């Protein structure tokens, strides 16, 4: 029991309430509906219905059937459909959580990380006009230099080469000096 409790505490420590709140607000803004203030983040997402509806807003028709009632296997099917749809949307497989992480509430932080990955991926789809979640991913910025510019750059001595107009690190001291005591 102690090991299980330690593992649960460790996983709970990975959770970031600020990121969870941002993800919840992002979903609310996409769906256009507010969740009750008493609703818990885990419980909102657990059955996969909200996730499927969110994905269908990002890419209409990406999840054909959403099971809103039924047993736990129907709800887990929603989660699996969501996972498949976000991978087709462009979310890397490494960012996708496992079904049991959400359904059994084992590791909710991976679910939040997955939602952030989905938010980043939505930047790459011009048909989606927002809102977005997380920072915009960097785009490739290829630069081409002429041979003349490359040759000119080779003749410049960089500041890391040890020449900076006579400046040196002589006389600098970072903390106490090292003392080695022999014979003790």
PDB file of C-alpha atoms in Angstrom:
ATOM      1  CA  UNK A   1       0.000   0.000   0.000  1.00  0.00           C
ATOM      2  CA  UNK A   2       2.811   2.413   0.799  1.00  0.00           C
ATOM      3  CA  UNK A   3       4.380   1.992  -2.645  1.00  0.00           C
ATOM      4  CA  UNK A   4       1.068   2.627  -4.393  1.00  0.00           C
ATOM      5  CA  UNK A   5       0.492   5.725  -2.260  1.00  0.00           C
ATOM      6  CA  UNK A   6       3.999   6.998  -3.072  1.00  0.00           C
ATOM      7  CA  UNK A   7       3.413   6.497  -6.793  1.00  0.00           C
ATOM      8  CA  UNK A   8       0.068   8.317  -6.661  1.00  0.00           C
ATOM      9  CA  UNK A   9       1.654  11.206  -4.771  1.00  0.00           C
ATOM     10  CA  UNK A  10       4.452  11.409  -7.332  1.00  0.00           C
ATOM     11  CA  UNK A  11       1.988  11.477 -10.234  1.00  0.00           C
ATOM     12  CA  UNK A  12      -0.180  14.054  -8.466  1.00  0.00           C
ATOM     13  CA  UNK A  13       2.928  16.199  -8.040  1.00  0.00           C
ATOM     14  CA  UNK A  14       3.417  16.260 -11.818  1.00  0.00           C
ATOM     15  CA  UNK A  15       0.048  17.922 -12.338  1.00  0.00           C
ATOM     16  CA  UNK A  16       0.007  21.633 -13.051  1.00  0.00           C
ATOM     17  CA  UNK A  17      -3.286  23.296 -12.024  1.00  0.00           C
ATOM     18  CA  UNK A  18      -2.570  26.370 -14.164  1.00  0.00           C
ATOM     19  CA  UNK A  19      -2.095  24.305 -17.322  1.00  0.00           C
ATOM     20  CA  UNK A  20      -5.184  22.244 -16.503  1.00  0.00           C
ATOM     21  CA  UNK A  21      -7.235  25.434 -16.102  1.00  0.00           C
ATOM     22  CA  UNK A  22      -5.906  26.815 -19.415  1.00  0.00           C
ATOM     23  CA  UNK A  23      -6.743  23.543 -21.184  1.00  0.00           C
ATOM     24  CA  UNK A  24     -10.230  23.549 -19.647  1.00  0.00           C
ATOM     25  CA  UNK A  25     -10.816  27.159 -20.761  1.00  0.00           C
ATOM     26  CA  UNK A  26      -9.530  26.325 -24.251  1.00  0.00           C
ATOM     27  CA  UNK A  27     -12.018  23.460 -24.551  1.00  0.00           C
ATOM     28  CA  UNK A  28     -14.818  25.709 -23.254  1.00  0.00           C
ATOM     29  CA  UNK A  29     -14.008  28.373 -25.840  1.00  0.00           C
ATOM     30  CA  UNK A  30     -13.932  25.821 -28.668  1.00  0.00           C
ATOM     31  CA  UNK A  31     -17.210  24.203 -27.654  1.00  0.00           C
ATOM     32  CA  UNK A  32     -18.837  27.520 -26.797  1.00  0.00           C
ATOM     33  CA  UNK A  33     -20.171  26.267 -23.471  1.00  0.00           C
ATOM     34  CA  UNK A  34     -19.040  26.710 -19.898  1.00  0.00           C
ATOM     35  CA  UNK A  35     -18.605  23.786 -17.555  1.00  0.00           C
ATOM     36  CA  UNK A  36     -20.086  24.041 -14.056  1.00  0.00           C
ATOM     37  CA  UNK A  37     -17.682  25.710 -11.623  1.00  0.00           C
ATOM     38  CA  UNK A  38     -17.897  22.644  -9.381  1.00  0.00           C
ATOM     39  CA  UNK A  39     -16.885  20.312 -12.237  1.00  0.00           C
ATOM     40  CA  UNK A  40     -13.521  18.639 -11.749  1.00  0.00           C
ATOM     41  CA  UNK A  41     -11.105  18.621 -14.699  1.00  0.00           C
ATOM     42  CA  UNK A  42     -10.613  14.825 -14.540  1.00  0.00           C
ATOM     43  CA  UNK A  43     -14.348  14.130 -14.464  1.00  0.00           C
ATOM     44  CA  UNK A  44     -15.102  16.434 -17.407  1.00  0.00           C
ATOM     45  CA  UNK A  45     -12.688  14.566 -19.647  1.00  0.00           C
ATOM     46  CA  UNK A  46     -12.990  11.030 -18.295  1.00  0.00           C
ATOM     47  CA  UNK A  47     -15.712   9.642 -20.583  1.00  0.00           C
ATOM     48  CA  UNK A  48     -14.110  11.123 -23.727  1.00  0.00           C
ATOM     49  CA  UNK A  49     -17.298  12.845 -24.914  1.00  0.00           C
ATOM     50  CA  UNK A  50     -15.898  16.367 -24.435  1.00  0.00           C
ATOM     51  CA  UNK A  51     -12.636  15.375 -26.130  1.00  0.00           C
ATOM     52  CA  UNK A  52     -14.482  13.946 -29.145  1.00  0.00           C
ATOM     53  CA  UNK A  53     -16.678  17.042 -29.453  1.00  0.00           C
ATOM     54  CA  UNK A  54     -13.581  19.241 -29.273  1.00  0.00           C
ATOM     55  CA  UNK A  55     -11.873  17.254 -32.023  1.00  0.00           C
ATOM     56  CA  UNK A  56     -14.985  17.461 -34.200  1.00  0.00           C
ATOM     57  CA  UNK A  57     -14.913  21.256 -33.827  1.00  0.00           C
ATOM     58  CA  UNK A  58     -11.241  21.385 -34.830  1.00  0.00           C
ATOM     59  CA  UNK A  59     -11.780  19.042 -37.779  1.00  0.00           C
ATOM     60  CA  UNK A  60     -15.461  18.417 -38.536  1.00  0.00           C
ATOM     61  CA  UNK A  61     -16.371  14.780 -39.097  1.00  0.00           C
ATOM     62  CA  UNK A  62     -13.123  13.407 -37.709  1.00  0.00           C
ATOM     63  CA  UNK A  63     -15.030  11.286 -35.170  1.00  0.00           C
ATOM     64  CA  UNK A  64     -18.153   9.821 -36.720  1.00  0.00           C
ATOM     65  CA  UNK A  65     -19.834   8.401 -33.616  1.00  0.00           C
ATOM     66  CA  UNK A  66     -19.638   9.721 -30.077  1.00  0.00           C
ATOM     67  CA  UNK A  67     -21.026   7.393 -27.412  1.00  0.00           C
ATOM     68  CA  UNK A  68     -22.795   9.581 -24.850  1.00  0.00           C
ATOM     69  CA  UNK A  69     -24.326   6.680 -22.954  1.00  0.00           C
ATOM     70  CA  UNK A  70     -23.406   3.106 -22.319  1.00  0.00           C
ATOM     71  CA  UNK A  71     -20.956   1.093 -20.320  1.00  0.00           C
ATOM     72  CA  UNK A  72     -17.343   1.774 -19.643  1.00  0.00           C
ATOM     73  CA  UNK A  73     -16.247   0.112 -22.885  1.00  0.00           C
ATOM     74  CA  UNK A  74     -18.318   2.609 -24.882  1.00  0.00           C
ATOM     75  CA  UNK A  75     -16.700   5.484 -22.998  1.00  0.00           C
ATOM     76  CA  UNK A  76     -13.232   4.019 -23.499  1.00  0.00           C
ATOM     77  CA  UNK A  77     -14.069   3.723 -27.191  1.00  0.00           C
ATOM     78  CA  UNK A  78     -14.600   7.514 -27.210  1.00  0.00           C
ATOM     79  CA  UNK A  79     -11.113   7.983 -25.807  1.00  0.00           C
ATOM     80  CA  UNK A  80      -9.629   5.609 -28.394  1.00  0.00           C
ATOM     81  CA  UNK A  81     -11.470   7.423 -31.202  1.00  0.00           C
ATOM     82  CA  UNK A  82     -10.111  10.734 -29.927  1.00  0.00           C
ATOM     83  CA  UNK A  83      -6.561   9.358 -29.831  1.00  0.00           C
ATOM     84  CA  UNK A  84      -6.844   8.055 -33.384  1.00  0.00           C
ATOM     85  CA  UNK A  85      -8.315  11.343 -34.643  1.00  0.00           C
ATOM     86  CA  UNK A  86      -5.627  13.545 -33.107  1.00  0.00           C
ATOM     87  CA  UNK A  87      -2.886  11.394 -34.603  1.00  0.00           C
ATOM     88  CA  UNK A  88      -4.525  11.769 -38.013  1.00  0.00           C
ATOM     89  CA  UNK A  89      -4.717  15.530 -37.308  1.00  0.00           C
ATOM     90  CA  UNK A  90      -0.946  15.608 -36.845  1.00  0.00           C
ATOM     91  CA  UNK A  91      -0.254  15.193 -33.121  1.00  0.00           C
ATOM     92  CA  UNK A  92       2.904  13.081 -32.688  1.00  0.00           C
ATOM     93  CA  UNK A  93       2.293   9.644 -31.235  1.00  0.00           C
ATOM     94  CA  UNK A  94       4.709  10.343 -28.387  1.00  0.00           C
ATOM     95  CA  UNK A  95       2.401  13.130 -27.141  1.00  0.00           C
ATOM     96  CA  UNK A  96      -0.708  10.919 -27.048  1.00  0.00           C
ATOM     97  CA  UNK A  97      -1.720   9.610 -23.617  1.00  0.00           C
ATOM     98  CA  UNK A  98      -2.791   6.035 -22.966  1.00  0.00           C
ATOM     99  CA  UNK A  99      -6.467   5.274 -22.453  1.00  0.00           C
ATOM    100  CA  UNK A 100      -5.986   4.066 -18.877  1.00  0.00           C
ATOM    101  CA  UNK A 101      -4.218   7.341 -17.953  1.00  0.00           C
ATOM    102  CA  UNK A 102      -7.529   9.137 -18.386  1.00  0.00           C
ATOM    103  CA  UNK A 103     -10.140   6.450 -17.755  1.00  0.00           C
ATOM    104  CA  UNK A 104      -8.574   5.241 -14.509  1.00  0.00           C
ATOM    105  CA  UNK A 105      -7.200   8.720 -13.710  1.00  0.00           C
ATOM    106  CA  UNK A 106      -3.705   7.284 -13.399  1.00  0.00           C
ATOM    107  CA  UNK A 107      -1.756  10.126 -15.003  1.00  0.00           C
ATOM    108  CA  UNK A 108      -3.855  13.191 -15.820  1.00  0.00           C
ATOM    109  CA  UNK A 109      -0.747  15.286 -16.507  1.00  0.00           C
ATOM    110  CA  UNK A 110      -0.151  13.291 -19.713  1.00  0.00           C
ATOM    111  CA  UNK A 111      -3.704  14.117 -20.800  1.00  0.00           C
ATOM    112  CA  UNK A 112      -3.000  17.820 -20.294  1.00  0.00           C
ATOM    113  CA  UNK A 113       0.270  17.490 -22.200  1.00  0.00           C
ATOM    114  CA  UNK A 114      -1.643  15.826 -25.027  1.00  0.00           C
ATOM    115  CA  UNK A 115      -4.166  18.679 -25.124  1.00  0.00           C
ATOM    116  CA  UNK A 116      -1.299  21.165 -25.357  1.00  0.00           C
ATOM    117  CA  UNK A 117       0.167  19.130 -28.240  1.00  0.00           C
ATOM    118  CA  UNK A 118      -3.233  19.262 -29.947  1.00  0.00           C
ATOM    119  CA  UNK A 119      -3.342  23.026 -29.396  1.00  0.00           C
ATOM    120  CA  UNK A 120       0.121  23.429 -30.942  1.00  0.00           C
ATOM    121  CA  UNK A 121      -0.837  21.231 -33.884  1.00  0.00           C
ATOM    122  CA  UNK A 122      -3.930  23.351 -34.557  1.00  0.00           C
ATOM    123  CA  UNK A 123      -1.599  26.249 -35.495  1.00  0.00           C
ATOM    124  CA  UNK A 124      -0.507  24.224 -38.523  1.00  0.00           C
ATOM    125  CA  UNK A 125      -4.048  23.995 -39.887  1.00  0.00           C
ATOM    126  CA  UNK A 126      -4.991  27.197 -41.712  1.00  0.00           C
ATOM    127  CA  UNK A 127      -8.669  26.189 -41.774  1.00  0.00           C
ATOM    128  CA  UNK A 128      -8.747  26.551 -37.973  1.00  0.00           C
ATOM    129  CA  UNK A 129      -9.025  30.203 -36.980  1.00  0.00           C
ATOM    130  CA  UNK A 130      -8.587  29.770 -33.243  1.00  0.00           C
ATOM    131  CA  UNK A 131      -8.585  29.760 -30.306  1.00  0.00           C
ATOM    132  CA  UNK A 132      -5.232  28.084 -29.783  1.00  0.00           C
ATOM    133  CA  UNK A 133      -3.533  26.535 -26.800  1.00  0.00           C
ATOM    134  CA  UNK A 134       0.159  26.852 -26.047  1.00  0.00           C
ATOM    135  CA  UNK A 135       2.920  28.582 -27.949  1.00  0.00           C
ATOM    136  CA  UNK A 136       3.040  28.725 -31.733  1.00  0.00           C
ATOM    137  CA  UNK A 137       5.503  26.101 -33.015  1.00  0.00           C
ATOM    138  CA  UNK A 138       8.615  27.379 -34.745  1.00  0.00           C
ATOM    139  CA  UNK A 139       8.703  27.334 -38.509  1.00  0.00           C
ATOM    140  CA  UNK A 140      11.687  26.598 -40.673  1.00  0.00           C
ATOM    141  CA  UNK A 141      13.722  29.682 -41.576  1.00  0.00           C
ATOM    142  CA  UNK A 142      16.243  28.712 -44.219  1.00  0.00           C
ATOM    143  CA  UNK A 143      18.941  31.271 -44.936  1.00  0.00           C
ATOM    144  CA  UNK A 144      21.228  31.198 -47.897  1.00  0.00           C
ATOM    145  CA  UNK A 145      24.517  33.059 -47.952  1.00  0.00           C
ATOM    146  CA  UNK A 146      26.767  33.809 -50.876  1.00  0.00           C
ATOM    147  CA  UNK A 147      30.268  32.349 -50.977  1.00  0.00           C
ATOM    148  CA  UNK A 148      31.598  35.875 -50.430  1.00  0.00           C
ATOM    149  CA  UNK A 149      29.690  36.231 -47.144  1.00  0.00           C
ATOM    150  CA  UNK A 150      30.781  32.790 -45.938  1.00  0.00           C
ATOM    151  CA  UNK A 151      34.450  33.584 -46.635  1.00  0.00           C
ATOM    152  CA  UNK A 152      34.149  36.924 -44.830  1.00  0.00           C
ATOM    153  CA  UNK A 153      32.674  35.138 -41.802  1.00  0.00           C
ATOM    154  CA  UNK A 154      35.600  32.745 -41.628  1.00  0.00           C
ATOM    155  CA  UNK A 155      38.029  35.614 -41.056  1.00  0.00           C
ATOM    156  CA  UNK A 156      36.176  37.012 -38.030  1.00  0.00           C
ATOM    157  CA  UNK A 157      37.456  35.931 -34.633  1.00  0.00           C
ATOM    158  CA  UNK A 158      34.518  35.099 -32.424  1.00  0.00           C
ATOM    159  CA  UNK A 159      34.287  36.247 -28.821  1.00  0.00           C
ATOM    160  CA  UNK A 160      34.613  32.653 -27.681  1.00  0.00           C
ATOM    161  CA  UNK A 161      38.043  32.320 -29.275  1.00  0.00           C
ATOM    162  CA  UNK A 162      39.767  33.980 -26.300  1.00  0.00           C
ATOM    163  CA  UNK A 163      40.383  37.372 -27.874  1.00  0.00           C
ATOM    164  CA  UNK A 164      38.191  40.167 -26.662  1.00  0.00           C
ATOM    165  CA  UNK A 165      40.301  43.335 -26.799  1.00  0.00           C
ATOM    166  CA  UNK A 166      42.656  42.192 -24.069  1.00  0.00           C
ATOM    167  CA  UNK A 167      39.958  41.018 -21.670  1.00  0.00           C
ATOM    168  CA  UNK A 168      40.690  37.803 -19.863  1.00  0.00           C
ATOM    169  CA  UNK A 169      39.419  35.807 -16.936  1.00  0.00           C
ATOM    170  CA  UNK A 170      42.579  36.310 -14.931  1.00  0.00           C
ATOM    171  CA  UNK A 171      41.873  37.130 -11.310  1.00  0.00           C
ATOM    172  CA  UNK A 172      38.286  35.902 -11.314  1.00  0.00           C
ATOM    173  CA  UNK A 173      37.265  33.730  -8.420  1.00  0.00           C
ATOM    174  CA  UNK A 174      34.041  31.745  -8.270  1.00  0.00           C
ATOM    175  CA  UNK A 175      33.569  30.836  -4.629  1.00  0.00           C
ATOM    176  CA  UNK A 176      36.085  29.578  -2.137  1.00  0.00           C
ATOM    177  CA  UNK A 177      39.413  28.161  -3.251  1.00  0.00           C
ATOM    178  CA  UNK A 178      39.809  24.391  -3.270  1.00  0.00           C
ATOM    179  CA  UNK A 179      41.855  23.128  -0.340  1.00  0.00           C
ATOM    180  CA  UNK A 180      43.371  19.683  -0.402  1.00  0.00           C
ATOM    181  CA  UNK A 181      44.560  18.443   2.957  1.00  0.00           C
ATOM    182  CA  UNK A 182      47.067  15.618   2.773  1.00  0.00           C
ATOM    183  CA  UNK A 183      47.949  13.236   5.538  1.00  0.00           C
ATOM    184  CA  UNK A 184      44.744  13.170   7.504  1.00  0.00           C
TER     185      UNK A 184
END
